[in-house]
């Protein structure tokens, strides 16, 4: 239902807490008996076109109760983490607020709301890696960084387009001299 709602309302970005069951062991499904993984609370949090958020402390440590991925089909969950020593609900509220300010800035700059997939891509791309190095099932793409995400919007460091099935879409990116690392995030709205 959440995936379908984003198809109907392409600017609607759902943000949910991943849950606070990270210390449990799944008793059903593909990951049965694997402690510390696949502990996401609520089937609706498995949706593709949403963001699930885990919680970290002020030292950027993923807290043990923060539920872990993967999703039922192996996708990365949570996508992000944020400060929330009271649980993942508080962390999800912070990410929701960041997302709304990004949508407002994009609308002021371009005259229209960004698609949810673009907002999601900006949030994931600008996140700071925490926990294990790289993308993982505890911290996802990292800790939400509202400042870097807003700079992405304000500086126009994003591309938005569409492509038909069996077609190609080409974008040229100018990379300034001296840049040693480039981070690109591709996101789209998947069918329900």
PDB file of C-alpha atoms in Angstrom:
ATOM      1  CA  UNK A   1       0.000   0.000   0.000  1.00  0.00           C
ATOM      2  CA  UNK A   2       2.834   2.442   0.773  1.00  0.00           C
ATOM      3  CA  UNK A   3       4.609   1.632  -2.497  1.00  0.00           C
ATOM      4  CA  UNK A   4       1.335   2.132  -4.384  1.00  0.00           C
ATOM      5  CA  UNK A   5       0.675   5.477  -2.651  1.00  0.00           C
ATOM      6  CA  UNK A   6       4.012   6.850  -3.881  1.00  0.00           C
ATOM      7  CA  UNK A   7       3.082   5.810  -7.417  1.00  0.00           C
ATOM      8  CA  UNK A   8      -0.188   7.727  -7.039  1.00  0.00           C
ATOM      9  CA  UNK A   9       1.393  10.698  -5.216  1.00  0.00           C
ATOM     10  CA  UNK A  10       5.000  10.793  -6.497  1.00  0.00           C
ATOM     11  CA  UNK A  11       6.094  13.553  -4.086  1.00  0.00           C
ATOM     12  CA  UNK A  12       4.962  11.697  -0.953  1.00  0.00           C
ATOM     13  CA  UNK A  13       7.899  10.332   1.037  1.00  0.00           C
ATOM     14  CA  UNK A  14       7.062   7.877   3.818  1.00  0.00           C
ATOM     15  CA  UNK A  15       9.583   7.747   6.679  1.00  0.00           C
ATOM     16  CA  UNK A  16       9.249   5.069   9.377  1.00  0.00           C
ATOM     17  CA  UNK A  17      11.237   3.920  12.366  1.00  0.00           C
ATOM     18  CA  UNK A  18      12.880   0.555  11.791  1.00  0.00           C
ATOM     19  CA  UNK A  19      11.810  -0.567  15.267  1.00  0.00           C
ATOM     20  CA  UNK A  20      13.525  -1.331  18.539  1.00  0.00           C
ATOM     21  CA  UNK A  21      13.897  -5.113  18.294  1.00  0.00           C
ATOM     22  CA  UNK A  22      17.563  -5.278  17.287  1.00  0.00           C
ATOM     23  CA  UNK A  23      18.487  -7.656  20.104  1.00  0.00           C
ATOM     24  CA  UNK A  24      15.931 -10.277  19.050  1.00  0.00           C
ATOM     25  CA  UNK A  25      16.414 -13.282  16.778  1.00  0.00           C
ATOM     26  CA  UNK A  26      13.924 -13.835  13.938  1.00  0.00           C
ATOM     27  CA  UNK A  27      11.753 -16.921  14.442  1.00  0.00           C
ATOM     28  CA  UNK A  28      10.296 -17.050  10.917  1.00  0.00           C
ATOM     29  CA  UNK A  29      11.321 -16.297   7.346  1.00  0.00           C
ATOM     30  CA  UNK A  30      14.546 -16.507   5.376  1.00  0.00           C
ATOM     31  CA  UNK A  31      16.696 -15.309   8.278  1.00  0.00           C
ATOM     32  CA  UNK A  32      15.244 -17.568  10.999  1.00  0.00           C
ATOM     33  CA  UNK A  33      17.665 -18.082  13.865  1.00  0.00           C
ATOM     34  CA  UNK A  34      20.250 -15.534  12.682  1.00  0.00           C
ATOM     35  CA  UNK A  35      20.735 -13.314  15.710  1.00  0.00           C
ATOM     36  CA  UNK A  36      20.956  -9.568  15.149  1.00  0.00           C
ATOM     37  CA  UNK A  37      19.529  -9.517  11.620  1.00  0.00           C
ATOM     38  CA  UNK A  38      16.086  -9.147  10.016  1.00  0.00           C
ATOM     39  CA  UNK A  39      14.461  -7.699  13.143  1.00  0.00           C
ATOM     40  CA  UNK A  40      12.450  -4.933  11.454  1.00  0.00           C
ATOM     41  CA  UNK A  41       9.108  -4.415  13.173  1.00  0.00           C
ATOM     42  CA  UNK A  42       6.020  -4.262  10.961  1.00  0.00           C
ATOM     43  CA  UNK A  43       5.622  -5.707   7.471  1.00  0.00           C
ATOM     44  CA  UNK A  44       4.813  -2.276   5.995  1.00  0.00           C
ATOM     45  CA  UNK A  45       8.391  -1.212   6.782  1.00  0.00           C
ATOM     46  CA  UNK A  46       9.543  -3.674   4.105  1.00  0.00           C
ATOM     47  CA  UNK A  47       8.193  -1.377   1.349  1.00  0.00           C
ATOM     48  CA  UNK A  48      10.607  -0.304  -1.395  1.00  0.00           C
ATOM     49  CA  UNK A  49       9.657   3.368  -1.837  1.00  0.00           C
ATOM     50  CA  UNK A  50       9.957   4.359   1.813  1.00  0.00           C
ATOM     51  CA  UNK A  51      12.796   5.199   4.167  1.00  0.00           C
ATOM     52  CA  UNK A  52      13.274   3.258   7.390  1.00  0.00           C
ATOM     53  CA  UNK A  53      15.427   4.821  10.082  1.00  0.00           C
ATOM     54  CA  UNK A  54      17.448   3.233  12.864  1.00  0.00           C
ATOM     55  CA  UNK A  55      18.916   5.069  15.839  1.00  0.00           C
ATOM     56  CA  UNK A  56      22.388   6.029  17.031  1.00  0.00           C
ATOM     57  CA  UNK A  57      23.777   7.717  20.110  1.00  0.00           C
ATOM     58  CA  UNK A  58      25.695  11.012  20.229  1.00  0.00           C
ATOM     59  CA  UNK A  59      28.950   9.143  19.509  1.00  0.00           C
ATOM     60  CA  UNK A  60      27.518   7.752  16.224  1.00  0.00           C
ATOM     61  CA  UNK A  61      27.171   4.214  17.575  1.00  0.00           C
ATOM     62  CA  UNK A  62      24.199   2.215  16.331  1.00  0.00           C
ATOM     63  CA  UNK A  63      22.319   1.320  19.482  1.00  0.00           C
ATOM     64  CA  UNK A  64      21.688  -2.385  20.153  1.00  0.00           C
ATOM     65  CA  UNK A  65      17.874  -2.064  20.260  1.00  0.00           C
ATOM     66  CA  UNK A  66      17.806  -0.463  16.780  1.00  0.00           C
ATOM     67  CA  UNK A  67      16.238  -3.103  14.519  1.00  0.00           C
ATOM     68  CA  UNK A  68      18.418  -4.441  11.729  1.00  0.00           C
ATOM     69  CA  UNK A  69      17.876  -5.516   8.158  1.00  0.00           C
ATOM     70  CA  UNK A  70      17.829  -6.962   5.647  1.00  0.00           C
ATOM     71  CA  UNK A  71      14.311  -6.693   4.291  1.00  0.00           C
ATOM     72  CA  UNK A  72      12.517  -9.986   3.566  1.00  0.00           C
ATOM     73  CA  UNK A  73      13.937  -9.987   0.020  1.00  0.00           C
ATOM     74  CA  UNK A  74      17.498  -9.025   1.021  1.00  0.00           C
ATOM     75  CA  UNK A  75      17.323  -5.262   0.337  1.00  0.00           C
ATOM     76  CA  UNK A  76      19.164  -2.820   2.591  1.00  0.00           C
ATOM     77  CA  UNK A  77      17.125  -1.800   5.628  1.00  0.00           C
ATOM     78  CA  UNK A  78      17.321   0.542   7.436  1.00  0.00           C
ATOM     79  CA  UNK A  79      18.283   3.063   4.791  1.00  0.00           C
ATOM     80  CA  UNK A  80      19.453   5.643   7.337  1.00  0.00           C
ATOM     81  CA  UNK A  81      20.179   6.159  11.009  1.00  0.00           C
ATOM     82  CA  UNK A  82      19.862   9.323  13.087  1.00  0.00           C
ATOM     83  CA  UNK A  83      20.285  10.384  16.687  1.00  0.00           C
ATOM     84  CA  UNK A  84      17.575   8.893  18.839  1.00  0.00           C
ATOM     85  CA  UNK A  85      18.615   7.559  22.226  1.00  0.00           C
ATOM     86  CA  UNK A  86      14.899   7.265  23.043  1.00  0.00           C
ATOM     87  CA  UNK A  87      14.435   4.831  20.129  1.00  0.00           C
ATOM     88  CA  UNK A  88      14.087   4.716  16.385  1.00  0.00           C
ATOM     89  CA  UNK A  89      10.817   6.703  16.403  1.00  0.00           C
ATOM     90  CA  UNK A  90      12.671   9.844  17.477  1.00  0.00           C
ATOM     91  CA  UNK A  91      15.326   9.214  14.830  1.00  0.00           C
ATOM     92  CA  UNK A  92      12.629   8.805  12.148  1.00  0.00           C
ATOM     93  CA  UNK A  93      11.096  12.116  13.230  1.00  0.00           C
ATOM     94  CA  UNK A  94      14.457  13.857  12.685  1.00  0.00           C
ATOM     95  CA  UNK A  95      14.804  12.374   9.197  1.00  0.00           C
ATOM     96  CA  UNK A  96      11.194  13.386   8.390  1.00  0.00           C
ATOM     97  CA  UNK A  97      12.017  16.969   9.338  1.00  0.00           C
ATOM     98  CA  UNK A  98      15.168  16.977   7.216  1.00  0.00           C
ATOM     99  CA  UNK A  99      13.221  15.559   4.259  1.00  0.00           C
ATOM    100  CA  UNK A 100      10.559  18.275   4.539  1.00  0.00           C
ATOM    101  CA  UNK A 101      13.144  21.067   4.553  1.00  0.00           C
ATOM    102  CA  UNK A 102      14.796  19.509   1.478  1.00  0.00           C
ATOM    103  CA  UNK A 103      11.451  19.341  -0.322  1.00  0.00           C
ATOM    104  CA  UNK A 104      10.750  22.983   0.558  1.00  0.00           C
ATOM    105  CA  UNK A 105      14.182  24.134  -0.638  1.00  0.00           C
ATOM    106  CA  UNK A 106      13.796  22.185  -3.889  1.00  0.00           C
ATOM    107  CA  UNK A 107      10.354  23.699  -4.465  1.00  0.00           C
ATOM    108  CA  UNK A 108      11.634  27.234  -3.827  1.00  0.00           C
ATOM    109  CA  UNK A 109      14.519  26.655  -6.229  1.00  0.00           C
ATOM    110  CA  UNK A 110      12.653  24.864  -9.037  1.00  0.00           C
ATOM    111  CA  UNK A 111       8.993  25.782  -8.576  1.00  0.00           C
ATOM    112  CA  UNK A 112       7.850  22.193  -8.046  1.00  0.00           C
ATOM    113  CA  UNK A 113       8.118  19.496  -5.414  1.00  0.00           C
ATOM    114  CA  UNK A 114      10.780  16.841  -5.956  1.00  0.00           C
ATOM    115  CA  UNK A 115       9.729  13.251  -6.518  1.00  0.00           C
ATOM    116  CA  UNK A 116      10.081  11.141  -3.368  1.00  0.00           C
ATOM    117  CA  UNK A 117      12.825   9.109  -5.068  1.00  0.00           C
ATOM    118  CA  UNK A 118      14.920  12.252  -5.580  1.00  0.00           C
ATOM    119  CA  UNK A 119      14.552  13.300  -1.941  1.00  0.00           C
ATOM    120  CA  UNK A 120      15.491   9.765  -0.908  1.00  0.00           C
ATOM    121  CA  UNK A 121      18.554   9.793  -3.193  1.00  0.00           C
ATOM    122  CA  UNK A 122      19.749  13.109  -1.736  1.00  0.00           C
ATOM    123  CA  UNK A 123      19.332  11.817   1.817  1.00  0.00           C
ATOM    124  CA  UNK A 124      21.164   8.563   1.126  1.00  0.00           C
ATOM    125  CA  UNK A 125      23.958  10.188  -0.873  1.00  0.00           C
ATOM    126  CA  UNK A 126      24.687  12.850   1.743  1.00  0.00           C
ATOM    127  CA  UNK A 127      24.649  10.470   4.731  1.00  0.00           C
ATOM    128  CA  UNK A 128      27.824  10.025   6.774  1.00  0.00           C
ATOM    129  CA  UNK A 129      29.106   6.465   7.036  1.00  0.00           C
ATOM    130  CA  UNK A 130      28.834   5.139  10.606  1.00  0.00           C
ATOM    131  CA  UNK A 131      29.265   1.715  12.159  1.00  0.00           C
ATOM    132  CA  UNK A 132      30.788  -0.884   9.851  1.00  0.00           C
ATOM    133  CA  UNK A 133      32.547   0.632   6.834  1.00  0.00           C
ATOM    134  CA  UNK A 134      30.219   0.946   3.868  1.00  0.00           C
ATOM    135  CA  UNK A 135      26.535   0.201   3.452  1.00  0.00           C
ATOM    136  CA  UNK A 136      25.269  -2.359   5.968  1.00  0.00           C
ATOM    137  CA  UNK A 137      22.161  -3.825   7.611  1.00  0.00           C
ATOM    138  CA  UNK A 138      22.629  -1.890  10.885  1.00  0.00           C
ATOM    139  CA  UNK A 139      23.223   1.691   9.699  1.00  0.00           C
ATOM    140  CA  UNK A 140      22.135   1.470   6.056  1.00  0.00           C
ATOM    141  CA  UNK A 141      23.732   4.238   4.009  1.00  0.00           C
ATOM    142  CA  UNK A 142      24.732   6.072   7.185  1.00  0.00           C
ATOM    143  CA  UNK A 143      23.756   8.887   9.509  1.00  0.00           C
ATOM    144  CA  UNK A 144      21.442  11.493   7.990  1.00  0.00           C
ATOM    145  CA  UNK A 145      23.346  14.736   7.415  1.00  0.00           C
ATOM    146  CA  UNK A 146      20.866  17.567   6.930  1.00  0.00           C
ATOM    147  CA  UNK A 147      23.551  20.155   6.126  1.00  0.00           C
ATOM    148  CA  UNK A 148      25.164  18.112   3.331  1.00  0.00           C
ATOM    149  CA  UNK A 149      21.741  17.166   1.963  1.00  0.00           C
ATOM    150  CA  UNK A 150      20.678  20.819   1.851  1.00  0.00           C
ATOM    151  CA  UNK A 151      23.933  21.793   0.118  1.00  0.00           C
ATOM    152  CA  UNK A 152      23.161  19.158  -2.520  1.00  0.00           C
ATOM    153  CA  UNK A 153      19.803  20.821  -3.204  1.00  0.00           C
ATOM    154  CA  UNK A 154      21.003  24.436  -3.024  1.00  0.00           C
ATOM    155  CA  UNK A 155      24.065  23.799  -5.209  1.00  0.00           C
ATOM    156  CA  UNK A 156      22.029  21.852  -7.764  1.00  0.00           C
ATOM    157  CA  UNK A 157      24.184  18.733  -7.463  1.00  0.00           C
ATOM    158  CA  UNK A 158      21.417  16.469  -8.675  1.00  0.00           C
ATOM    159  CA  UNK A 159      19.851  15.242 -11.858  1.00  0.00           C
ATOM    160  CA  UNK A 160      16.254  14.211 -12.379  1.00  0.00           C
ATOM    161  CA  UNK A 161      14.800  12.477 -15.385  1.00  0.00           C
ATOM    162  CA  UNK A 162      12.906   9.514 -16.693  1.00  0.00           C
ATOM    163  CA  UNK A 163      13.589   6.772 -19.152  1.00  0.00           C
ATOM    164  CA  UNK A 164      11.261   4.421 -21.004  1.00  0.00           C
ATOM    165  CA  UNK A 165      11.692   0.662 -20.951  1.00  0.00           C
ATOM    166  CA  UNK A 166      14.535  -0.515 -23.232  1.00  0.00           C
ATOM    167  CA  UNK A 167      15.688   3.070 -23.769  1.00  0.00           C
ATOM    168  CA  UNK A 168      18.686   5.002 -22.493  1.00  0.00           C
ATOM    169  CA  UNK A 169      19.086   8.316 -20.712  1.00  0.00           C
ATOM    170  CA  UNK A 170      22.467  10.053 -20.689  1.00  0.00           C
ATOM    171  CA  UNK A 171      23.684  12.736 -18.295  1.00  0.00           C
ATOM    172  CA  UNK A 172      27.038  14.509 -18.461  1.00  0.00           C
ATOM    173  CA  UNK A 173      28.717  15.310 -15.165  1.00  0.00           C
ATOM    174  CA  UNK A 174      31.553  17.809 -14.919  1.00  0.00           C
ATOM    175  CA  UNK A 175      34.003  16.795 -12.215  1.00  0.00           C
ATOM    176  CA  UNK A 176      36.306  19.568 -10.983  1.00  0.00           C
ATOM    177  CA  UNK A 177      40.068  18.996 -11.094  1.00  0.00           C
ATOM    178  CA  UNK A 178      41.546  17.407  -7.995  1.00  0.00           C
ATOM    179  CA  UNK A 179      38.466  15.419  -7.034  1.00  0.00           C
ATOM    180  CA  UNK A 180      39.560  11.960  -5.898  1.00  0.00           C
ATOM    181  CA  UNK A 181      36.220  10.443  -5.041  1.00  0.00           C
ATOM    182  CA  UNK A 182      32.757  10.705  -6.581  1.00  0.00           C
ATOM    183  CA  UNK A 183      29.614   9.410  -4.907  1.00  0.00           C
ATOM    184  CA  UNK A 184      26.580   8.835  -7.137  1.00  0.00           C
ATOM    185  CA  UNK A 185      23.195   7.589  -5.946  1.00  0.00           C
ATOM    186  CA  UNK A 186      20.537   6.390  -8.363  1.00  0.00           C
ATOM    187  CA  UNK A 187      16.981   6.059  -7.045  1.00  0.00           C
ATOM    188  CA  UNK A 188      13.587   5.484  -8.620  1.00  0.00           C
ATOM    189  CA  UNK A 189      10.036   4.662  -7.617  1.00  0.00           C
ATOM    190  CA  UNK A 190       9.435   0.926  -7.925  1.00  0.00           C
ATOM    191  CA  UNK A 191       6.018  -0.505  -8.728  1.00  0.00           C
ATOM    192  CA  UNK A 192       4.170  -1.979  -5.752  1.00  0.00           C
TER     193      UNK A 192
END
